[in-house]
JSON list of C-alpha atoms and ligand atoms in Angstrom, two decimals:
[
{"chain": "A", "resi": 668, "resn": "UNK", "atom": "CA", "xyz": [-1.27, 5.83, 14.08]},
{"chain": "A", "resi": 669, "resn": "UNK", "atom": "CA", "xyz": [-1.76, 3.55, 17.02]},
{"chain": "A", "resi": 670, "resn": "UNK", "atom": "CA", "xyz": [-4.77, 5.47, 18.22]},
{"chain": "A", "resi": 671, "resn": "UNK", "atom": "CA", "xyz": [-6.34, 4.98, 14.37]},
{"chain": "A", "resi": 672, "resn": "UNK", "atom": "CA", "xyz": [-5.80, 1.39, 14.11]},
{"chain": "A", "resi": 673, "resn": "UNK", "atom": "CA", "xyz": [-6.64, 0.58, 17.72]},
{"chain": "A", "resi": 674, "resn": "UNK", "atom": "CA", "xyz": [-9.90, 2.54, 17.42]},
{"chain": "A", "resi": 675, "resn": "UNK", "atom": "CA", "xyz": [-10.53, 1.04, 13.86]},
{"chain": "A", "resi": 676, "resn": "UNK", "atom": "CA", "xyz": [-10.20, -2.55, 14.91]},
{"chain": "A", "resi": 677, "resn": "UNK", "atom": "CA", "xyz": [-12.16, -2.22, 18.14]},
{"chain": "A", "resi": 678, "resn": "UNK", "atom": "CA", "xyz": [-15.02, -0.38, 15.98]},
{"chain": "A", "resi": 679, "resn": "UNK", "atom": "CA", "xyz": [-15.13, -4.11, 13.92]},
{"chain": "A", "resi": 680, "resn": "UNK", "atom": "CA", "xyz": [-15.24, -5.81, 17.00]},
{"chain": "A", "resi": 681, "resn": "UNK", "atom": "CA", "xyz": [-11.68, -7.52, 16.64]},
{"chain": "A", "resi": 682, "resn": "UNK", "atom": "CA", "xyz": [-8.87, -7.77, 18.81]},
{"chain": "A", "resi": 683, "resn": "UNK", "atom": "CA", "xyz": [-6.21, -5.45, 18.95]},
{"chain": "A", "resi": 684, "resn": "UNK", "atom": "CA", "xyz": [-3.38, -8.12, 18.99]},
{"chain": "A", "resi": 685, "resn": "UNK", "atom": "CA", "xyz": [0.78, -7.27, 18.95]},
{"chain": "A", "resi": 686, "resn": "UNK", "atom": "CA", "xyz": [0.93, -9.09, 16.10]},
{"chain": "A", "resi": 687, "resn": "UNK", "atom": "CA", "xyz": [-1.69, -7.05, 13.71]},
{"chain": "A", "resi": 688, "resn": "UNK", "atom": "CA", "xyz": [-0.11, -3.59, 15.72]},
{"chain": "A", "resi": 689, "resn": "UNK", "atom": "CA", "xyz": [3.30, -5.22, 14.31]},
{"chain": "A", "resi": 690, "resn": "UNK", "atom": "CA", "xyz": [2.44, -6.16, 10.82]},
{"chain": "A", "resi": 691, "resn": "UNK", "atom": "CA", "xyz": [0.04, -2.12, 10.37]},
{"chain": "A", "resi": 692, "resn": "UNK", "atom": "CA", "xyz": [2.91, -0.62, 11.72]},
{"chain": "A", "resi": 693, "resn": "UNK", "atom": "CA", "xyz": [5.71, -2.65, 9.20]},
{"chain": "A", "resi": 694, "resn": "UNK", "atom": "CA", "xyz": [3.72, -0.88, 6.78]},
{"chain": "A", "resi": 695, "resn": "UNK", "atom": "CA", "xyz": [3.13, 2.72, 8.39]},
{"chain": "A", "resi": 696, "resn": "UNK", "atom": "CA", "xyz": [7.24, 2.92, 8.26]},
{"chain": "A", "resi": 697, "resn": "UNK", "atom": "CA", "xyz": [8.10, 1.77, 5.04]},
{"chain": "A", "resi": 698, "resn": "UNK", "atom": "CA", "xyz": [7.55, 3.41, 1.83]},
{"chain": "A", "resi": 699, "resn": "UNK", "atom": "CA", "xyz": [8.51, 0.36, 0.03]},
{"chain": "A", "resi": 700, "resn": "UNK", "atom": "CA", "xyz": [4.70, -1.11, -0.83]},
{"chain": "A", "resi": 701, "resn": "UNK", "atom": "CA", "xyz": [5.83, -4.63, 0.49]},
{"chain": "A", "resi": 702, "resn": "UNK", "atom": "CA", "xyz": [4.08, -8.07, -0.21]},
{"chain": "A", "resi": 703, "resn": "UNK", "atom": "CA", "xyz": [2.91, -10.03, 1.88]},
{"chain": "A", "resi": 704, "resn": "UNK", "atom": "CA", "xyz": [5.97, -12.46, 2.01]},
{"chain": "A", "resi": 705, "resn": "UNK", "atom": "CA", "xyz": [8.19, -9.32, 2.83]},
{"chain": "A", "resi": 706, "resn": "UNK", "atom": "CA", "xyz": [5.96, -8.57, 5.62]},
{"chain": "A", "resi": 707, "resn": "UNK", "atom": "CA", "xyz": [6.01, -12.01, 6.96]},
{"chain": "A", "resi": 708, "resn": "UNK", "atom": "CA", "xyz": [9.81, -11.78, 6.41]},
{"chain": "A", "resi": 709, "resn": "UNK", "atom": "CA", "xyz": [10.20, -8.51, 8.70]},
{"chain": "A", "resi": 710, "resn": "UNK", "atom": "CA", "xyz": [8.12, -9.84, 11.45]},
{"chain": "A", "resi": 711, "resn": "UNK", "atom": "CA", "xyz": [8.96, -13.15, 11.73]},
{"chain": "A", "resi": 712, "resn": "UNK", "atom": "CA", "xyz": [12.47, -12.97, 14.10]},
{"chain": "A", "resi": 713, "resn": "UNK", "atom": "CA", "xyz": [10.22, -10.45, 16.19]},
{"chain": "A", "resi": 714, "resn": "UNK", "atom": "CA", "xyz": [7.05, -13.07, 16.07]},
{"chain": "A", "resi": 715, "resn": "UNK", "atom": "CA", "xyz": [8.37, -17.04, 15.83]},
{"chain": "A", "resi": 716, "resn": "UNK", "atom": "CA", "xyz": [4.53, -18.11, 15.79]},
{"chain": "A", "resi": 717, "resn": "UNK", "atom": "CA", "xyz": [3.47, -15.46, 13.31]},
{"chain": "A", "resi": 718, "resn": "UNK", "atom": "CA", "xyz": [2.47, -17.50, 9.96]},
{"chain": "A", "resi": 719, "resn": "UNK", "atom": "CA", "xyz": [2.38, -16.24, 6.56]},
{"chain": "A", "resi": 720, "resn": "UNK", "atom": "CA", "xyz": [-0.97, -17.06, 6.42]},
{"chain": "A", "resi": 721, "resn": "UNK", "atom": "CA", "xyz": [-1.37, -14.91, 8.95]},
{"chain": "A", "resi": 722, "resn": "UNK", "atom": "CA", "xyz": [0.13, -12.15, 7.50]},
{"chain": "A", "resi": 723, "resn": "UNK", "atom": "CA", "xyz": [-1.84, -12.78, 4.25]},
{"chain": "A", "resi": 724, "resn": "UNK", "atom": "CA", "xyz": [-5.26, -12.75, 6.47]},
{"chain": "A", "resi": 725, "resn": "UNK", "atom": "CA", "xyz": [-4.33, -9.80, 8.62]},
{"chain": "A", "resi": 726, "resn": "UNK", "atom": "CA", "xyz": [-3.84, -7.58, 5.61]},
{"chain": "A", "resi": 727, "resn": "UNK", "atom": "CA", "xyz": [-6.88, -8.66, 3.56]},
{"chain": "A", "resi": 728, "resn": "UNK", "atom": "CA", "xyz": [-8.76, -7.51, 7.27]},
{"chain": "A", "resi": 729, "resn": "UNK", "atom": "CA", "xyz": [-7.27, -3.86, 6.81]},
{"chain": "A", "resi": 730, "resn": "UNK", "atom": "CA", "xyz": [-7.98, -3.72, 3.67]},
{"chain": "A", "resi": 731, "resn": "UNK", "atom": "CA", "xyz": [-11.49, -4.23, 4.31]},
{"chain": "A", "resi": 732, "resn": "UNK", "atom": "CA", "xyz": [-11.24, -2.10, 7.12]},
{"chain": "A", "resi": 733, "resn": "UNK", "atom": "CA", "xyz": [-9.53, 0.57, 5.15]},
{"chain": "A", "resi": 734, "resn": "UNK", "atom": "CA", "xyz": [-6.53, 0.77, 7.14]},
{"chain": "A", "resi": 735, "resn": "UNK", "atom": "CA", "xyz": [-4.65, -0.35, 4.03]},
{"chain": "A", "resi": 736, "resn": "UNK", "atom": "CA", "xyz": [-4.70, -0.10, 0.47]},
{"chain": "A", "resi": 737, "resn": "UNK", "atom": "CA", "xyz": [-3.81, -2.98, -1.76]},
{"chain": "A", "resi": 738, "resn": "UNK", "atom": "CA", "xyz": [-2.05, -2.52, -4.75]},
{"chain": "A", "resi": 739, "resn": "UNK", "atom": "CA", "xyz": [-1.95, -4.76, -7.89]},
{"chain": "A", "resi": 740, "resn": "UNK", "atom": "CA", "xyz": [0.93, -3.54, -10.18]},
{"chain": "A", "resi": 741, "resn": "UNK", "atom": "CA", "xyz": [0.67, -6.57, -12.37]},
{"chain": "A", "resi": 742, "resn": "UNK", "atom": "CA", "xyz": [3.25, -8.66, -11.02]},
{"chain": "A", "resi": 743, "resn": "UNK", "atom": "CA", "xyz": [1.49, -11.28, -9.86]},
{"chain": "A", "resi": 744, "resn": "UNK", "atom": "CA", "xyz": [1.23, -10.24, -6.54]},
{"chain": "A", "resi": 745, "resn": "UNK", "atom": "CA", "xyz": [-0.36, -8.08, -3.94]},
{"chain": "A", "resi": 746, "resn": "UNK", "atom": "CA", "xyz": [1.47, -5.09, -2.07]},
{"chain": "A", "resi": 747, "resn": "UNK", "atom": "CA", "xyz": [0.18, -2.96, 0.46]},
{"chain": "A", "resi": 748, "resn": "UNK", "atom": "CA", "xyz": [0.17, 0.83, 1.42]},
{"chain": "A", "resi": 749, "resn": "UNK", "atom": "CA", "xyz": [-0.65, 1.66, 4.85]},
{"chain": "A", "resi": 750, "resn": "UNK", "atom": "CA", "xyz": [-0.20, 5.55, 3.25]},
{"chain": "A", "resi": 751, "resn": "UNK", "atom": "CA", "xyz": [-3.91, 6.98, 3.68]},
{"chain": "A", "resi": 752, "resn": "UNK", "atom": "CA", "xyz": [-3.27, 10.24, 1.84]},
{"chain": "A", "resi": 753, "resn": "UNK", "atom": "CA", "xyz": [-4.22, 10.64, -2.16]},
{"chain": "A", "resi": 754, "resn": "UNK", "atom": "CA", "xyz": [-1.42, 10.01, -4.08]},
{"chain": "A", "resi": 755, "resn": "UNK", "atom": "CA", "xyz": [-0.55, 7.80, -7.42]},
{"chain": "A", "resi": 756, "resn": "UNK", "atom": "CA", "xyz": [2.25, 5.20, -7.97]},
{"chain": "A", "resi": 757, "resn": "UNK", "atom": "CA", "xyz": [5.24, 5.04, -10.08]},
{"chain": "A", "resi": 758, "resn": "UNK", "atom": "CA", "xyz": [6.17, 1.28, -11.60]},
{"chain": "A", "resi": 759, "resn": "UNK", "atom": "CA", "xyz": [9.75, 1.02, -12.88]},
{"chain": "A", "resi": 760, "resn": "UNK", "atom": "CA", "xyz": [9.91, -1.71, -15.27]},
{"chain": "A", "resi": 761, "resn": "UNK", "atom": "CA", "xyz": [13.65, -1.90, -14.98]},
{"chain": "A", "resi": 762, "resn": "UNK", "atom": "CA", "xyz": [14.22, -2.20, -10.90]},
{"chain": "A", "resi": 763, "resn": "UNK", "atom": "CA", "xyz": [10.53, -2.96, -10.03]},
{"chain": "A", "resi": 764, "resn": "UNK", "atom": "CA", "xyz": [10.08, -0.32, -6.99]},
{"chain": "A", "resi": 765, "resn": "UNK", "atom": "CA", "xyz": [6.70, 1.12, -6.55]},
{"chain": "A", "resi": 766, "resn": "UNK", "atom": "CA", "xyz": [7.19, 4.71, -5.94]},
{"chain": "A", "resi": 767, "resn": "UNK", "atom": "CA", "xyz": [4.76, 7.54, -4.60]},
{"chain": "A", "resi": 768, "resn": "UNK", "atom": "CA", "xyz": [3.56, 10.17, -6.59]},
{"chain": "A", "resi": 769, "resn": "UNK", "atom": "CA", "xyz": [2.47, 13.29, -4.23]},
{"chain": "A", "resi": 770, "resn": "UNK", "atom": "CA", "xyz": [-0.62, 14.35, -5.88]},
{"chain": "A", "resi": 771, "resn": "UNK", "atom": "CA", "xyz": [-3.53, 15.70, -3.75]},
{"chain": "A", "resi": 772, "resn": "UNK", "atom": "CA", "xyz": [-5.83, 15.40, -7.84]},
{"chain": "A", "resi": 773, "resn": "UNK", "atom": "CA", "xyz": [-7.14, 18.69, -7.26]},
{"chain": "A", "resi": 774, "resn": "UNK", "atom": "CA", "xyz": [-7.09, 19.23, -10.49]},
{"chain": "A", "resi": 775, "resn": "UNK", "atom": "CA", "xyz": [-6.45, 16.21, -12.85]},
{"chain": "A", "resi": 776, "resn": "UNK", "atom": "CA", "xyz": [-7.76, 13.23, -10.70]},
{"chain": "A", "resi": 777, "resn": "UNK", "atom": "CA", "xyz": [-10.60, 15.69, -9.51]},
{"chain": "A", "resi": 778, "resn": "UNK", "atom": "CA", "xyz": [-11.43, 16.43, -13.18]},
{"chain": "A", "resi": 779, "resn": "UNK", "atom": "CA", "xyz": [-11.69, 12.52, -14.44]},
{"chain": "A", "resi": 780, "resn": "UNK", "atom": "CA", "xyz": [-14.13, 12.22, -11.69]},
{"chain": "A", "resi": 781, "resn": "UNK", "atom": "CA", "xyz": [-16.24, 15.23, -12.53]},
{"chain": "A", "resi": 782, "resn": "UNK", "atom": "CA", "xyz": [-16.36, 13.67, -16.28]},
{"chain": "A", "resi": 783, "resn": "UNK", "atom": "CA", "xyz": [-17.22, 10.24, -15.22]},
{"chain": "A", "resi": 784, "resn": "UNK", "atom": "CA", "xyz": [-19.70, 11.29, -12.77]},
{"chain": "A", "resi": 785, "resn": "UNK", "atom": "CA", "xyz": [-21.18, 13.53, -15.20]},
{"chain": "A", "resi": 786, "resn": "UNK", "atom": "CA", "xyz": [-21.48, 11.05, -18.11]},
{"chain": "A", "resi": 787, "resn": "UNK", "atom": "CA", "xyz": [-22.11, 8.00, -16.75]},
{"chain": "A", "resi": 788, "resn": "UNK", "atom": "CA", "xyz": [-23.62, 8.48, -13.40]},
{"chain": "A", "resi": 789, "resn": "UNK", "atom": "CA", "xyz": [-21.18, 6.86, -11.61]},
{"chain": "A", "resi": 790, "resn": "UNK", "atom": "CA", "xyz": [-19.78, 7.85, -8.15]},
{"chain": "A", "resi": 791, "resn": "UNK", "atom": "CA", "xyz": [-16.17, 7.80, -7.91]},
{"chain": "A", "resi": 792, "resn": "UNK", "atom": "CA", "xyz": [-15.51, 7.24, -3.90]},
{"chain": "A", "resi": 793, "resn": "UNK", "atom": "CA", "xyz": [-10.80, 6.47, -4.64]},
{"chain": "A", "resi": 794, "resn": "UNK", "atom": "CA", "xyz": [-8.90, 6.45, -6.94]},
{"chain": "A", "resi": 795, "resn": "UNK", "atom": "CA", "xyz": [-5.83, 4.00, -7.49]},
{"chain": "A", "resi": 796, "resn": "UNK", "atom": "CA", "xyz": [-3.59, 5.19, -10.24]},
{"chain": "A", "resi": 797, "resn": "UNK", "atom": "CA", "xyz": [-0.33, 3.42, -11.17]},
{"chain": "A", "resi": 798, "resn": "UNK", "atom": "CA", "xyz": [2.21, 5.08, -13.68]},
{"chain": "A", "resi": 799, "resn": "UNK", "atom": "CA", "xyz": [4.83, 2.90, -15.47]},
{"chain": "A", "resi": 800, "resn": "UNK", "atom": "CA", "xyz": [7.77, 3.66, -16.80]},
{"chain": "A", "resi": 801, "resn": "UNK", "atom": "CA", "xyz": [11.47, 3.99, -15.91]},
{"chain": "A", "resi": 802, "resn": "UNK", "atom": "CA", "xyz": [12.42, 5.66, -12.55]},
{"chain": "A", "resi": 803, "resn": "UNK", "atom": "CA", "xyz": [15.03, 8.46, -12.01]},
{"chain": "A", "resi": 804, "resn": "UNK", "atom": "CA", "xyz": [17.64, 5.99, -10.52]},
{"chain": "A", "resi": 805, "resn": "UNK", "atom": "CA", "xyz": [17.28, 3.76, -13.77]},
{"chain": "A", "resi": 806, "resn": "UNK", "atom": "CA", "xyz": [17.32, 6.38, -16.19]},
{"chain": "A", "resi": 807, "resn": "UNK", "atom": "CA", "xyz": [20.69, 8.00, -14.75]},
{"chain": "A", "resi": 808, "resn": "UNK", "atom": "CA", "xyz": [22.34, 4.48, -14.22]},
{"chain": "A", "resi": 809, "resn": "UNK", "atom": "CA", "xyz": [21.41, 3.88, -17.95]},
{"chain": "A", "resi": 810, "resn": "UNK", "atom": "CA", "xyz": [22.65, 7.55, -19.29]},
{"chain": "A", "resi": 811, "resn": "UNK", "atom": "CA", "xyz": [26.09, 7.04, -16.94]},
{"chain": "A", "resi": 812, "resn": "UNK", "atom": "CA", "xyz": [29.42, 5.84, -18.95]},
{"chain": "A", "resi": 813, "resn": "UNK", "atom": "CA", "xyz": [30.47, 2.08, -18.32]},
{"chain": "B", "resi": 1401, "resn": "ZN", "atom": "ZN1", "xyz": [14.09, 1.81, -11.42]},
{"chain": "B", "resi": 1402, "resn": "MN", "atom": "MN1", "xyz": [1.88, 4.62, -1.78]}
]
């Protein structure tokens, strides 16, 4: 993971910098799909000069660098996955997590693309797909006696 995002931001021409090797790696470890405020709030014992604005402009940079992949589940906010791999995400509407959903779309995803491409013409390059519902945690708190 160092060697991809050392080689990706040298390829743009930017600086490889402690503090974006910090704030891509935050997100390599976690499967949380953090803000930007909880990034900020991670890094920013390890990094006293680090600004949220920082964080905020460092991410929209991997994004367009497609080291990261931002997510919008609605809430009025932006989190981040650092997770290259195919894979959907789970919403719980009760507790809020955004959970991954292993799914390499061999068949599904792969077959909403063939029908797109087919019918409209379209290319279909990603996919972002967000479930919502309530998770497994929620659902047994809610079925367990008082
Ligand atoms: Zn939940
Ligand atoms: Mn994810």
């Amino acid at each position: 993971m160092y060697a991809v995002i050392t080689r990706t931001l040298r390829e743009a021409g930017l600086r490889v910098t402690p503090q974006r090797m910090a704030i891509y790696l935050t997100l390599v470890k976690t499967k949380a799909h953090p803000c930007a405020e909880l990034v900020y709030q991670e890094l920013h014992h390890d990094f006293p000069s680090l600004s949220l604005n920082t964080v905020y402009n460092t991410l929209q940079i991997f994004e367009e660098l497609g080291l990261v992949r931002r997510l919008d589940t609605g809430e009025g906010m932006c989190r981040y996955d650092a997770n290259p791999s195919p894979h959907m995400h789970f919403v719980c509407k009760v507790c809020g997590r955004v959970l991954d959903i292993e799914y390499d779309g061999t068949t599904t995803l792969a077959g909403i693309r063939e029908h797109v491409q087919a019918s409209s013409g379209h290319v279909i390059c990603d996919y972002s797909l967000l479930l919502y519902g309530y998770c497994n945690a929620c659902v047994r708190k809610a079925n367990s006696p008082k």
